[in-house]
Amino acid sequence: MRISKKNGKKFAQNLINAINNSKKNDLNRLITALGIRHVGSKAAKVLAKKYKTMDNLSAASFESLEQIEDIGPIVANSITEFFAQDQTADLLTKLKAAGVNMKYIGEKLADNRFEGKTFVLTGTLENYTRQEASDLIEKFGGKTSGTVSKKTDYVLAGNEAGSKLTKAENLGVKIITEAEFNEMCQ
DNA sequence: AGGCCTCGAGATCG
DNA sequence: CTCGAGGCCT
């Protein structure tokens, strides 16, 4: 499957973003920006960690991909088809020539205080962007998700929190304020 | 069946 | 940003 007209606009925008952010780029961000079907930020992270470099990923076999946790046959197929395209190879060559980082940067603190904990963010935070809060949680070994379920450990609620807050209350999920979150990160 | 990621669309805000 | 629909994985 080639890149359709429908996806062209998004593709171009993602490409621009990838280039602009290249200074602090980690591999997972670049993978996300490629706009591979069924591969968003979560899957990109898993792929970056597994293959370490874009070269390794582009050469990955269907069998190899399918064995990865959370990656099934549909997603694996989507990835191999993407890298089989001539224009993908051209694109990667150009990005490389432009100095875009193609390697995984494994950064993790020794502090795993949030190990095994799942957070859901809702509302607007005062001192963090969503991205920063999310990065912070991950550096402490925790995870962030988009939907509240009984598996959620904490819902970090900022101002103007939405329906996730109600759902958290119904499920009896622990709700924390930004101030409480700060204390947990001290 | 359950969980949640991905993606598109419509409100939000600087 | 938030939400809902759709789809993938276990």
XYZ file of C-alpha atoms (C1' of nucleotides) in Angstrom:
210
model
C 0.000 0.000 0.000
C 1.405 3.301 -1.047
C 0.906 6.534 0.778
C -2.527 7.726 -0.258
C -3.559 11.259 -1.082
C -5.742 11.185 1.959
C -2.737 10.702 4.208
C -0.460 12.993 2.295
C -1.220 16.093 4.278
C -0.767 14.459 7.622
C 2.351 12.789 6.374
C 3.890 16.095 5.332
C 2.999 17.737 8.589
C 4.449 14.902 10.587
C 7.605 15.102 8.543
C 7.958 18.812 9.226
C 7.462 18.254 12.910
C 10.041 15.510 12.934
C 12.607 17.766 11.321
C 11.922 20.705 13.588
C 12.287 18.604 16.684
C 15.330 16.734 15.510
C 17.683 18.296 18.006
C 16.145 16.492 20.936
C 14.696 13.692 18.918
C 14.620 10.198 20.244
C 14.011 7.366 17.831
C 10.522 6.705 19.086
C 9.418 10.199 18.082
C 10.737 9.768 14.596
C 8.937 6.468 14.236
C 5.715 8.054 15.414
C 6.098 10.841 12.898
C 6.409 8.422 10.015
C 2.688 7.852 10.265
C 2.767 4.096 9.891
C -0.692 2.608 10.091
C -1.477 1.365 13.603
C 1.776 2.703 14.933
C 1.372 5.614 17.300
C 3.492 6.798 20.169
C 3.058 3.669 22.234
C 3.991 1.185 19.565
C 6.816 3.446 18.399
C 8.319 3.331 21.851
C 8.236 -0.436 21.917
C 9.824 -0.617 18.484
C 12.546 1.880 19.320
C 13.477 -0.029 22.419
C 13.589 -3.326 20.588
C 15.498 -2.344 17.464
C 17.576 0.594 18.701
C 18.144 2.051 15.235
C 16.053 2.927 12.219
C 18.197 0.658 10.070
C 17.402 -2.309 12.236
C 13.730 -1.503 12.240
C 13.492 -1.047 8.500
C 15.135 -4.417 8.005
C 12.999 -6.211 10.563
C 11.125 -9.271 9.329
C 7.438 -9.894 9.803
C 8.209 -12.845 12.088
C 10.518 -10.772 14.220
C 7.970 -7.989 14.592
C 5.093 -10.283 15.379
C 6.918 -11.757 18.348
C 7.129 -8.423 20.070
C 4.729 -7.874 22.911
C 1.664 -5.897 21.913
C 2.487 -6.262 18.228
C 0.309 -8.712 16.346
C 0.129 -9.807 12.703
C -1.874 -6.799 11.516
C 0.526 -4.250 12.916
C 3.571 -6.267 11.900
C 2.277 -6.401 8.344
C 1.597 -2.695 8.337
C 5.187 -1.986 9.343
C 6.836 -4.284 6.829
C 4.728 -2.874 4.018
C 5.668 0.626 4.987
C 9.372 -0.075 4.855
C 9.036 -1.999 1.622
C 8.116 1.194 -0.202
C 10.775 2.867 -2.303
C 9.751 6.276 -1.067
C 10.312 5.206 2.521
C 13.910 4.338 1.746
C 14.328 7.667 -0.050
C 12.821 9.508 2.857
C 15.085 7.853 5.396
C 18.124 8.617 3.268
C 17.169 12.266 3.155
C 16.435 12.483 6.844
C 19.768 10.905 7.582
C 21.524 13.366 5.298
C 19.756 16.181 7.129
C 21.262 15.022 10.392
C 18.203 13.549 12.037
C 18.975 11.232 14.893
C 18.154 7.630 14.000
C 19.169 5.982 17.236
C 17.374 5.000 20.380
C 18.318 7.026 23.418
C 17.768 4.897 26.459
C 17.278 7.264 29.298
C 15.947 5.974 32.543
C 16.495 6.876 36.119
C 17.444 4.293 38.714
C 14.374 5.411 40.599
C 11.409 3.161 39.949
C 8.977 4.502 42.462
C 6.091 4.245 39.965
C 6.957 0.731 38.884
C 3.824 -1.094 37.810
C 1.627 1.947 38.276
C -0.641 3.259 35.573
C -1.591 6.922 35.390
C -4.246 8.700 33.400
C -4.000 12.431 32.822
C -7.018 14.651 32.531
C -7.619 18.368 32.598
C -5.062 21.150 32.420
C -2.002 21.090 34.628
C -0.387 24.215 36.060
C 3.291 23.412 35.963
C 3.611 20.734 33.349
C 2.610 20.177 29.794
C 0.970 16.851 29.201
C 4.120 15.619 27.572
C 6.318 16.609 30.499
C 4.106 14.970 33.083
C 3.936 11.860 30.985
C 7.717 11.742 30.526
C 8.217 12.223 34.224
C 5.971 9.310 35.090
C 7.766 7.070 32.639
C 11.161 7.994 33.969
C 10.041 6.756 37.344
C 9.022 3.468 35.787
C 5.293 4.177 35.494
C 2.960 4.133 32.535
C 0.383 6.515 31.181
C -2.819 5.543 29.487
C -5.622 7.429 27.839
C -8.618 5.703 29.309
C -9.641 5.094 32.882
C -10.352 1.495 33.843
C -10.153 -0.626 36.944
C -6.513 -1.189 36.065
C -5.741 2.478 36.499
C -3.873 3.304 39.690
C -4.024 7.088 39.643
C -5.940 9.718 37.780
C -4.004 12.954 37.794
C -6.690 15.604 37.569
C -5.898 19.175 36.605
C -8.309 22.028 36.115
C -11.391 21.497 34.024
C -11.069 17.748 34.258
C -13.439 15.911 31.966
C -15.461 12.744 32.044
C -12.476 10.669 33.082
C -12.825 12.104 36.543
C -16.379 10.853 36.875
C -15.398 7.467 35.598
C -12.554 7.296 38.083
C -14.945 8.057 40.912
C -17.328 5.349 39.799
C -14.552 2.795 39.641
C -13.057 3.876 42.922
C -9.774 4.850 41.320
C -7.464 7.048 43.353
C -7.625 10.640 42.174
C -4.692 12.939 42.816
C -4.212 16.651 42.341
C -1.188 18.208 40.737
C 0.101 19.206 44.177
C -0.116 15.610 45.348
C 1.617 14.472 42.213
C 4.446 16.888 42.929
C 4.881 15.437 46.376
C 5.077 11.963 44.930
C 7.896 13.114 42.675
C 9.933 14.762 45.405
C -14.766 -10.098 26.704
C -11.723 -6.545 28.273
C -8.223 -3.071 27.814
C -6.477 0.597 25.448
C -4.064 2.263 21.370
C -4.875 4.847 17.178
C -7.099 8.256 14.743
C -10.314 11.784 13.472
C -13.216 15.567 14.922
C -14.838 19.216 17.620
C -13.961 22.325 21.841
C -9.828 25.098 24.219
C -6.557 28.305 24.681
C -2.403 31.336 23.933
C -7.292 19.281 24.903
C -11.011 15.945 25.275
C -14.057 12.641 23.493
C -16.005 8.779 20.731
C -15.645 5.337 17.280
C -13.084 1.723 15.439
C -9.781 -1.766 15.615
C -5.851 -4.619 17.447
C -3.936 -7.576 21.010
C -4.172 -10.765 24.951
